[in-house]
mmCIF file of C-alpha atoms in Angstrom:
data_model
loop_
_atom_site.group_PDB
_atom_site.id
_atom_site.type_symbol
_atom_site.label_atom_id
_atom_site.label_comp_id
_atom_site.label_asym_id
_atom_site.label_seq_id
_atom_site.Cartn_x
_atom_site.Cartn_y
_atom_site.Cartn_z
ATOM 1 C CA UNK A 1 0.000 0.000 0.000
ATOM 2 C CA UNK A 2 2.819 2.367 0.938
ATOM 3 C CA UNK A 3 4.728 1.585 -2.271
ATOM 4 C CA UNK A 4 1.566 2.147 -4.370
ATOM 5 C CA UNK A 5 0.997 5.538 -2.739
ATOM 6 C CA UNK A 6 4.621 6.486 -3.271
ATOM 7 C CA UNK A 7 4.346 5.558 -6.988
ATOM 8 C CA UNK A 8 1.217 7.727 -7.361
ATOM 9 C CA UNK A 9 2.959 10.669 -5.700
ATOM 10 C CA UNK A 10 5.925 10.244 -8.048
ATOM 11 C CA UNK A 11 3.669 10.224 -11.123
ATOM 12 C CA UNK A 12 1.800 13.294 -9.857
ATOM 13 C CA UNK A 13 5.072 15.115 -9.241
ATOM 14 C CA UNK A 14 6.338 14.195 -12.718
ATOM 15 C CA UNK A 15 3.112 15.429 -14.345
ATOM 16 C CA UNK A 16 3.302 18.720 -12.400
ATOM 17 C CA UNK A 17 6.936 19.269 -13.449
ATOM 18 C CA UNK A 18 6.116 18.611 -17.124
ATOM 19 C CA UNK A 19 3.355 21.219 -16.965
ATOM 20 C CA UNK A 20 5.575 23.804 -15.275
ATOM 21 C CA UNK A 21 8.657 23.184 -17.406
ATOM 22 C CA UNK A 22 8.079 20.951 -20.454
ATOM 23 C CA UNK A 23 11.713 21.284 -21.615
ATOM 24 C CA UNK A 24 13.613 20.420 -18.393
ATOM 25 C CA UNK A 25 10.918 18.581 -16.459
ATOM 26 C CA UNK A 26 12.356 15.138 -17.159
ATOM 27 C CA UNK A 27 15.890 16.178 -16.077
ATOM 28 C CA UNK A 28 14.571 17.710 -12.855
ATOM 29 C CA UNK A 29 12.612 14.517 -12.143
ATOM 30 C CA UNK A 30 15.742 12.381 -12.718
ATOM 31 C CA UNK A 31 17.648 14.627 -10.298
ATOM 32 C CA UNK A 32 14.981 14.117 -7.623
ATOM 33 C CA UNK A 33 15.057 10.342 -8.134
ATOM 34 C CA UNK A 34 18.865 10.255 -7.863
ATOM 35 C CA UNK A 35 18.818 12.433 -4.744
ATOM 36 C CA UNK A 36 16.199 10.197 -3.118
ATOM 37 C CA UNK A 37 18.251 7.071 -3.938
ATOM 38 C CA UNK A 38 21.417 8.583 -2.426
ATOM 39 C CA UNK A 39 19.551 9.600 0.729
ATOM 40 C CA UNK A 40 18.226 6.053 1.121
ATOM 41 C CA UNK A 41 21.706 4.546 0.687
ATOM 42 C CA UNK A 42 23.129 7.006 3.238
ATOM 43 C CA UNK A 43 20.469 6.009 5.770
ATOM 44 C CA UNK A 44 21.237 2.315 5.216
ATOM 45 C CA UNK A 45 24.984 2.944 5.657
ATOM 46 C CA UNK A 46 24.433 4.841 8.922
ATOM 47 C CA UNK A 47 22.225 2.030 10.219
ATOM 48 C CA UNK A 48 24.950 -0.498 9.306
ATOM 49 C CA UNK A 49 27.623 1.492 11.215
ATOM 50 C CA UNK A 50 25.398 1.696 14.294
ATOM 51 C CA UNK A 51 24.771 -2.045 14.120
ATOM 52 C CA UNK A 52 28.515 -2.732 13.806
ATOM 53 C CA UNK A 53 29.289 -0.636 16.901
ATOM 54 C CA UNK A 54 26.542 -2.444 18.802
ATOM 55 C CA UNK A 55 27.993 -5.806 17.781
ATOM 56 C CA UNK A 56 31.480 -4.758 18.965
ATOM 57 C CA UNK A 57 30.131 -3.814 22.387
ATOM 58 C CA UNK A 58 28.186 -7.082 22.648
ATOM 59 C CA UNK A 59 31.278 -9.040 21.557
ATOM 60 C CA UNK A 60 33.413 -7.474 24.300
ATOM 61 C CA UNK A 61 30.703 -8.242 26.879
ATOM 62 C CA UNK A 62 30.499 -11.869 25.716
ATOM 63 C CA UNK A 63 34.275 -12.256 25.993
ATOM 64 C CA UNK A 64 34.150 -10.934 29.559
ATOM 65 C CA UNK A 65 31.314 -13.341 30.445
ATOM 66 C CA UNK A 66 33.248 -16.262 28.924
ATOM 67 C CA UNK A 67 36.330 -15.341 30.981
ATOM 68 C CA UNK A 68 34.250 -15.268 34.183
ATOM 69 C CA UNK A 69 32.698 -18.650 33.379
ATOM 70 C CA UNK A 70 36.146 -20.110 32.678
ATOM 71 C CA UNK A 71 37.416 -18.914 36.074
ATOM 72 C CA UNK A 72 34.360 -20.393 37.815
ATOM 73 C CA UNK A 73 34.876 -23.722 36.019
ATOM 74 C CA UNK A 74 38.532 -23.833 37.050
ATOM 75 C CA UNK A 75 37.592 -23.134 40.672
ATOM 76 C CA UNK A 76 35.069 -25.999 40.607
ATOM 77 C CA UNK A 77 37.687 -28.322 39.119
ATOM 78 C CA UNK A 78 40.129 -27.281 41.840
ATOM 79 C CA UNK A 79 37.618 -28.030 44.625
ATOM 80 C CA UNK A 80 36.732 -31.376 43.005
ATOM 81 C CA UNK A 81 40.408 -32.368 42.783
ATOM 82 C CA UNK A 82 40.937 -31.382 46.447
ATOM 83 C CA UNK A 83 37.974 -33.556 47.524
ATOM 84 C CA UNK A 84 39.263 -36.507 45.489
ATOM 85 C CA UNK A 85 42.726 -36.146 47.042
ATOM 86 C CA UNK A 86 41.265 -35.957 50.553
ATOM 87 C CA UNK A 87 39.158 -39.093 50.003
ATOM 88 C CA UNK A 88 42.209 -41.024 48.765
ATOM 89 C CA UNK A 89 44.340 -39.890 51.713
ATOM 90 C CA UNK A 90 41.784 -40.956 54.403
ATOM 91 C CA UNK A 91 42.467 -44.457 55.964
ATOM 92 C CA UNK A 92 39.953 -47.285 55.448
ATOM 93 C CA UNK A 93 37.358 -47.795 58.187
ATOM 94 C CA UNK A 94 38.154 -51.456 58.745
ATOM 95 C CA UNK A 95 40.907 -53.931 57.910
ATOM 96 C CA UNK A 96 40.041 -57.411 56.718
ATOM 97 C CA UNK A 97 41.281 -60.034 59.184
ATOM 98 C CA UNK A 98 43.906 -62.514 58.068
ATOM 99 C CA UNK A 99 42.481 -66.029 57.537
ATOM 100 C CA UNK A 100 43.387 -68.367 60.413
ATOM 101 C CA UNK A 101 44.424 -71.100 58.007
ATOM 102 C CA UNK A 102 47.297 -68.984 56.740
ATOM 103 C CA UNK A 103 48.690 -68.293 60.233
ATOM 104 C CA UNK A 104 51.196 -70.746 61.764
ATOM 105 C CA UNK A 105 50.993 -71.163 65.530
ATOM 106 C CA UNK A 106 53.932 -69.284 67.021
ATOM 107 C CA UNK A 107 54.433 -71.695 69.976
ATOM 108 C CA UNK A 108 55.358 -74.724 67.925
ATOM 109 C CA UNK A 109 58.978 -75.126 66.768
ATOM 110 C CA UNK A 110 57.846 -75.734 63.202
ATOM 111 C CA UNK A 111 55.762 -72.567 63.305
ATOM 112 C CA UNK A 112 58.693 -70.520 64.601
ATOM 113 C CA UNK A 113 60.960 -71.889 61.873
ATOM 114 C CA UNK A 114 58.345 -71.182 59.196
ATOM 115 C CA UNK A 115 57.862 -67.656 60.494
ATOM 116 C CA UNK A 116 61.594 -67.055 60.437
ATOM 117 C CA UNK A 117 61.850 -68.363 56.853
ATOM 118 C CA UNK A 118 58.807 -66.419 55.587
ATOM 119 C CA UNK A 119 59.830 -63.127 57.213
ATOM 120 C CA UNK A 120 63.606 -62.832 57.287
ATOM 121 C CA UNK A 121 64.845 -59.894 59.387
ATOM 122 C CA UNK A 122 65.801 -56.820 57.448
ATOM 123 C CA UNK A 123 66.844 -53.330 58.345
ATOM 124 C CA UNK A 124 64.185 -51.777 56.126
ATOM 125 C CA UNK A 125 61.261 -53.539 57.882
ATOM 126 C CA UNK A 126 62.386 -52.279 61.287
ATOM 127 C CA UNK A 127 62.421 -48.627 60.190
ATOM 128 C CA UNK A 128 59.237 -46.497 60.335
ATOM 129 C CA UNK A 129 59.274 -46.071 56.540
ATOM 130 C CA UNK A 130 59.482 -49.834 56.039
ATOM 131 C CA UNK A 131 56.638 -50.530 58.474
ATOM 132 C CA UNK A 132 54.453 -47.939 56.761
ATOM 133 C CA UNK A 133 55.252 -49.408 53.343
ATOM 134 C CA UNK A 134 54.385 -52.949 54.530
ATOM 135 C CA UNK A 135 51.153 -51.670 56.092
ATOM 136 C CA UNK A 136 50.111 -50.053 52.807
ATOM 137 C CA UNK A 137 50.990 -53.241 50.929
ATOM 138 C CA UNK A 138 48.769 -55.334 53.266
ATOM 139 C CA UNK A 139 45.881 -52.896 52.789
ATOM 140 C CA UNK A 140 46.363 -52.943 49.016
ATOM 141 C CA UNK A 141 47.016 -49.147 48.907
ATOM 142 C CA UNK A 142 49.484 -47.167 46.868
ATOM 143 C CA UNK A 143 51.193 -43.955 47.771
ATOM 144 C CA UNK A 144 49.084 -41.029 46.539
ATOM 145 C CA UNK A 145 50.703 -39.080 43.741
ATOM 146 C CA UNK A 146 50.498 -35.301 43.793
ATOM 147 C CA UNK A 147 47.799 -34.015 41.478
ATOM 148 C CA UNK A 148 48.209 -30.943 39.279
ATOM 149 C CA UNK A 149 46.265 -27.841 40.159
ATOM 150 C CA UNK A 150 43.663 -27.269 37.383
ATOM 151 C CA UNK A 151 43.595 -23.534 38.115
ATOM 152 C CA UNK A 152 47.338 -23.136 37.653
ATOM 153 C CA UNK A 153 47.195 -25.247 34.478
ATOM 154 C CA UNK A 154 44.483 -22.973 33.080
ATOM 155 C CA UNK A 155 46.507 -19.831 33.877
ATOM 156 C CA UNK A 156 49.628 -21.280 32.279
ATOM 157 C CA UNK A 157 47.752 -22.248 29.104
ATOM 158 C CA UNK A 158 46.452 -18.687 28.623
ATOM 159 C CA UNK A 159 49.085 -16.893 26.555
ATOM 160 C CA UNK A 160 47.825 -13.403 25.710
ATOM 161 C CA UNK A 161 48.962 -9.812 26.453
ATOM 162 C CA UNK A 162 46.554 -9.406 29.377
ATOM 163 C CA UNK A 163 49.142 -11.314 31.474
ATOM 164 C CA UNK A 164 51.612 -8.426 30.965
ATOM 165 C CA UNK A 165 51.522 -5.687 33.616
ATOM 166 C CA UNK A 166 52.138 -2.723 31.282
ATOM 167 C CA UNK A 167 52.137 0.743 32.866
ATOM 168 C CA UNK A 168 52.928 4.314 31.963
ATOM 169 C CA UNK A 169 56.105 5.624 33.590
ATOM 170 C CA UNK A 170 58.009 8.913 33.708
ATOM 171 C CA UNK A 171 61.817 8.853 33.357
ATOM 172 C CA UNK A 172 63.159 10.873 36.295
ATOM 173 C CA UNK A 173 66.841 10.578 35.340
ATOM 174 C CA UNK A 174 68.986 8.590 32.924
ATOM 175 C CA UNK A 175 72.691 7.788 32.708
ATOM 176 C CA UNK A 176 75.103 5.508 30.907
ATOM 177 C CA UNK A 177 75.655 2.034 32.333
ATOM 178 C CA UNK A 178 79.091 2.068 34.017
ATOM 179 C CA UNK A 179 80.070 -1.297 32.479
ATOM 180 C CA UNK A 180 78.272 -1.292 29.099
ATOM 181 C CA UNK A 181 78.458 1.577 26.615
ATOM 182 C CA UNK A 182 75.331 0.471 24.707
ATOM 183 C CA UNK A 183 73.178 0.304 27.875
ATOM 184 C CA UNK A 184 71.617 2.960 30.059
ATOM 185 C CA UNK A 185 70.220 3.075 33.602
ATOM 186 C CA UNK A 186 66.988 4.946 34.333
ATOM 187 C CA UNK A 187 65.052 5.838 37.469
ATOM 188 C CA UNK A 188 61.370 5.617 36.453
ATOM 189 C CA UNK A 189 58.228 6.677 38.319
ATOM 190 C CA UNK A 190 55.461 4.101 37.651
ATOM 191 C CA UNK A 191 52.970 5.411 40.226
ATOM 192 C CA UNK A 192 54.452 3.571 43.229
ATOM 193 C CA UNK A 193 55.941 4.838 46.515
ATOM 194 C CA UNK A 194 59.453 4.857 45.054
ATOM 195 C CA UNK A 195 60.844 4.849 41.516
ATOM 196 C CA UNK A 196 62.120 1.679 39.855
ATOM 197 C CA UNK A 197 65.618 1.151 38.504
ATOM 198 C CA UNK A 198 65.564 -0.021 34.887
ATOM 199 C CA UNK A 199 68.473 -1.136 32.713
ATOM 200 C CA UNK A 200 67.808 -0.717 28.978
ATOM 201 C CA UNK A 201 69.620 -1.227 25.702
ATOM 202 C CA UNK A 202 68.962 2.034 23.844
ATOM 203 C CA UNK A 203 72.019 1.772 21.615
ATOM 204 C CA UNK A 204 74.749 4.369 21.453
ATOM 205 C CA UNK A 205 72.316 7.289 21.564
ATOM 206 C CA UNK A 206 74.289 10.495 22.222
ATOM 207 C CA UNK A 207 71.152 12.405 23.333
ATOM 208 C CA UNK A 208 70.080 10.410 26.373
ATOM 209 C CA UNK A 209 69.581 13.594 28.406
ATOM 210 C CA UNK A 210 66.664 14.528 26.136
ATOM 211 C CA UNK A 211 64.703 11.489 27.402
ATOM 212 C CA UNK A 212 64.717 12.775 30.998
ATOM 213 C CA UNK A 213 61.182 13.776 32.038
ATOM 214 C CA UNK A 214 59.500 11.978 29.109
ATOM 215 C CA UNK A 215 56.773 9.331 29.424
ATOM 216 C CA UNK A 216 57.322 5.711 28.413
ATOM 217 C CA UNK A 217 55.661 2.264 28.604
ATOM 218 C CA UNK A 218 57.125 -0.306 31.019
ATOM 219 C CA UNK A 219 56.607 -4.021 31.653
ATOM 220 C CA UNK A 220 56.430 -4.120 35.462
ATOM 221 C CA UNK A 221 55.840 -7.797 36.376
ATOM 222 C CA UNK A 222 59.156 -9.186 35.140
ATOM 223 C CA UNK A 223 61.395 -10.818 37.708
ATOM 224 C CA UNK A 224 64.073 -8.418 39.004
ATOM 225 C CA UNK A 225 67.546 -9.374 37.791
ATOM 226 C CA UNK A 226 71.052 -7.965 37.667
ATOM 227 C CA UNK A 227 72.337 -6.791 34.284
ATOM 228 C CA UNK A 228 76.080 -6.116 34.251
ATOM 229 C CA UNK A 229 76.005 -5.659 38.025
ATOM 230 C CA UNK A 230 72.980 -3.279 38.156
ATOM 231 C CA UNK A 231 69.598 -4.592 39.405
ATOM 232 C CA UNK A 232 66.794 -3.976 36.875
ATOM 233 C CA UNK A 233 63.205 -3.968 38.197
ATOM 234 C CA UNK A 234 61.219 -3.510 34.963
ATOM 235 C CA UNK A 235 61.523 -3.517 31.180
ATOM 236 C CA UNK A 236 61.348 -0.353 29.075
ATOM 237 C CA UNK A 237 59.433 -1.038 25.841
ATOM 238 C CA UNK A 238 61.170 0.220 22.697
ATOM 239 C CA UNK A 239 60.408 0.025 18.993
ATOM 240 C CA UNK A 240 63.317 -0.602 16.671
ATOM 241 C CA UNK A 241 63.922 -1.003 12.966
ATOM 242 C CA UNK A 242 67.554 -2.027 13.624
ATOM 243 C CA UNK A 243 70.099 -2.130 16.457
ATOM 244 C CA UNK A 244 71.047 1.493 15.791
ATOM 245 C CA UNK A 245 67.524 2.893 15.215
ATOM 246 C CA UNK A 246 65.710 2.631 18.568
ATOM 247 C CA UNK A 247 62.829 4.745 19.942
ATOM 248 C CA UNK A 248 60.847 4.593 23.183
ATOM 249 C CA UNK A 249 57.188 3.619 22.861
ATOM 250 C CA UNK A 250 55.142 6.738 23.713
ATOM 251 C CA UNK A 251 51.802 6.640 25.647
ATOM 252 C CA UNK A 252 48.939 8.951 24.585
ATOM 253 C CA UNK A 253 48.865 12.577 25.701
ATOM 254 C CA UNK A 254 47.252 13.102 29.083
ATOM 255 C CA UNK A 255 48.665 9.843 30.490
ATOM 256 C CA UNK A 256 50.099 9.795 34.011
ATOM 257 C CA UNK A 257 52.611 7.506 35.766
ATOM 258 C CA UNK A 258 50.881 4.322 36.898
ATOM 259 C CA UNK A 259 48.175 4.283 34.173
ATOM 260 C CA UNK A 260 47.524 0.724 32.941
ATOM 261 C CA UNK A 261 48.076 -0.125 29.276
ATOM 262 C CA UNK A 262 45.448 -2.696 28.245
ATOM 263 C CA UNK A 263 44.055 -4.494 25.182
ATOM 264 C CA UNK A 264 40.338 -4.299 24.316
ATOM 265 C CA UNK A 265 40.172 -7.871 22.982
ATOM 266 C CA UNK A 266 42.084 -9.361 25.968
ATOM 267 C CA UNK A 267 40.356 -8.252 29.222
ATOM 268 C CA UNK A 268 42.165 -10.569 31.692
ATOM 269 C CA UNK A 269 44.218 -9.536 34.735
ATOM 270 C CA UNK A 270 48.070 -9.527 34.656
ATOM 271 C CA UNK A 271 50.210 -12.084 36.495
ATOM 272 C CA UNK A 272 51.714 -11.046 39.813
ATOM 273 C CA UNK A 273 55.107 -11.997 38.354
ATOM 274 C CA UNK A 274 55.957 -13.623 35.013
ATOM 275 C CA UNK A 275 57.612 -17.008 35.568
ATOM 276 C CA UNK A 276 60.687 -17.554 33.424
ATOM 277 C CA UNK A 277 59.864 -21.227 32.826
ATOM 278 C CA UNK A 278 56.538 -20.284 31.165
ATOM 279 C CA UNK A 279 58.300 -17.930 28.686
ATOM 280 C CA UNK A 280 55.197 -15.684 28.406
ATOM 281 C CA UNK A 281 57.146 -12.655 27.151
ATOM 282 C CA UNK A 282 59.164 -14.740 24.670
ATOM 283 C CA UNK A 283 55.959 -16.184 23.197
ATOM 284 C CA UNK A 284 54.137 -12.834 22.960
ATOM 285 C CA UNK A 285 56.992 -10.580 21.815
ATOM 286 C CA UNK A 286 57.070 -11.665 18.107
ATOM 287 C CA UNK A 287 53.455 -10.411 17.705
ATOM 288 C CA UNK A 288 54.075 -7.047 19.446
ATOM 289 C CA UNK A 289 54.558 -4.636 16.530
ATOM 290 C CA UNK A 290 54.153 -1.065 15.305
ATOM 291 C CA UNK A 291 51.880 -0.893 12.241
ATOM 292 C CA UNK A 292 52.126 1.291 9.147
ATOM 293 C CA UNK A 293 50.381 4.150 11.017
ATOM 294 C CA UNK A 294 52.838 4.040 13.914
ATOM 295 C CA UNK A 295 50.334 2.465 16.367
ATOM 296 C CA UNK A 296 51.592 -0.218 18.793
ATOM 297 C CA UNK A 297 49.480 -3.384 18.691
ATOM 298 C CA UNK A 298 49.296 -7.123 19.417
ATOM 299 C CA UNK A 299 47.809 -9.019 16.458
ATOM 300 C CA UNK A 300 45.955 -5.869 15.389
ATOM 301 C CA UNK A 301 44.676 -4.971 18.885
ATOM 302 C CA UNK A 302 46.153 -1.628 19.995
ATOM 303 C CA UNK A 303 48.046 -0.762 23.197
ATOM 304 C CA UNK A 304 45.405 1.420 24.908
ATOM 305 C CA UNK A 305 45.286 3.688 27.951
ATOM 306 C CA UNK A 306 41.550 3.725 28.654
ATOM 307 C CA UNK A 307 39.941 7.081 28.056
ATOM 308 C CA UNK A 308 43.176 8.619 26.745
ATOM 309 C CA UNK A 309 44.120 6.850 23.517
ATOM 310 C CA UNK A 310 46.650 4.504 21.910
ATOM 311 C CA UNK A 311 50.403 4.133 22.358
ATOM 312 C CA UNK A 312 52.564 5.005 19.351
ATOM 313 C CA UNK A 313 56.102 5.152 18.039
ATOM 314 C CA UNK A 314 57.422 8.729 17.665
ATOM 315 C CA UNK A 315 58.600 8.377 14.033
ATOM 316 C CA UNK A 316 59.061 4.673 13.186
ATOM 317 C CA UNK A 317 56.460 2.542 11.371
ATOM 318 C CA UNK A 318 56.152 -1.161 10.509
ATOM 319 C CA UNK A 319 58.734 -2.293 13.061
ATOM 320 C CA UNK A 320 59.039 -4.581 16.080
ATOM 321 C CA UNK A 321 58.571 -3.860 19.804
ATOM 322 C CA UNK A 322 61.123 -5.219 22.268
#
């Protein structure tokens, strides 16, 4: 019905235009039709953009819900494993008696000789460990083996950048490493009670003094270690195209020391401390890159300070982050 009415209105408008301007009436009508078609396409495009934004928000919410459900499942598995371990460790309520036919009377000489032959004296049976082992053997039990913690296994299997404790820091002072010309030592404020000492390989940059007072991005949950005799308590993230071309990764304007750097597609919480045996940083680092626009990202998901923007390289593009 609506389409029929619209067709009638179009025919009436065309007839009116032909009466008013017989020469250009058809061209004016074609212009109106084209304009109406463009307006309709624009409305459809705007509706598609709104739907896409809505889907992105719903997707992020679903990922958060999935993460919560995974944590709850791991906690249930942990409690179930603890109950199973406790039930295995508890002693049996009763012990089956030994059949009388298999017992030799200890008062008879033959019985004493048989007992001596069947159970020769040994040093291991007289020790507490030996007696416990023999008792378990009589009951048909085996020593309980330690079970793996499902929660820790789940945390170890999750390899994504949310496990990295990335924060904004301000370089308070910087100097050359006393034992390595290509290294530098910085005191960095990361929003804690005292600054952290960080040893970095910035190359043979003659203008280190210019970095004093600037903001940077630091990995704060690495294990503290000594580098050439100086204890380093964090890792300064740099982008580099080569060993000689190195720049500090720069947080967005308005950032402050202690601000978290997060990833929209990876909403998990960081580890308290990265364990060297899990090699989390080594596995993630090849996918930490600066794209062709100079934006730092992990597999296309940007380094973000919420409410303030994305982290970038000052001048470099299409390079690695280390």
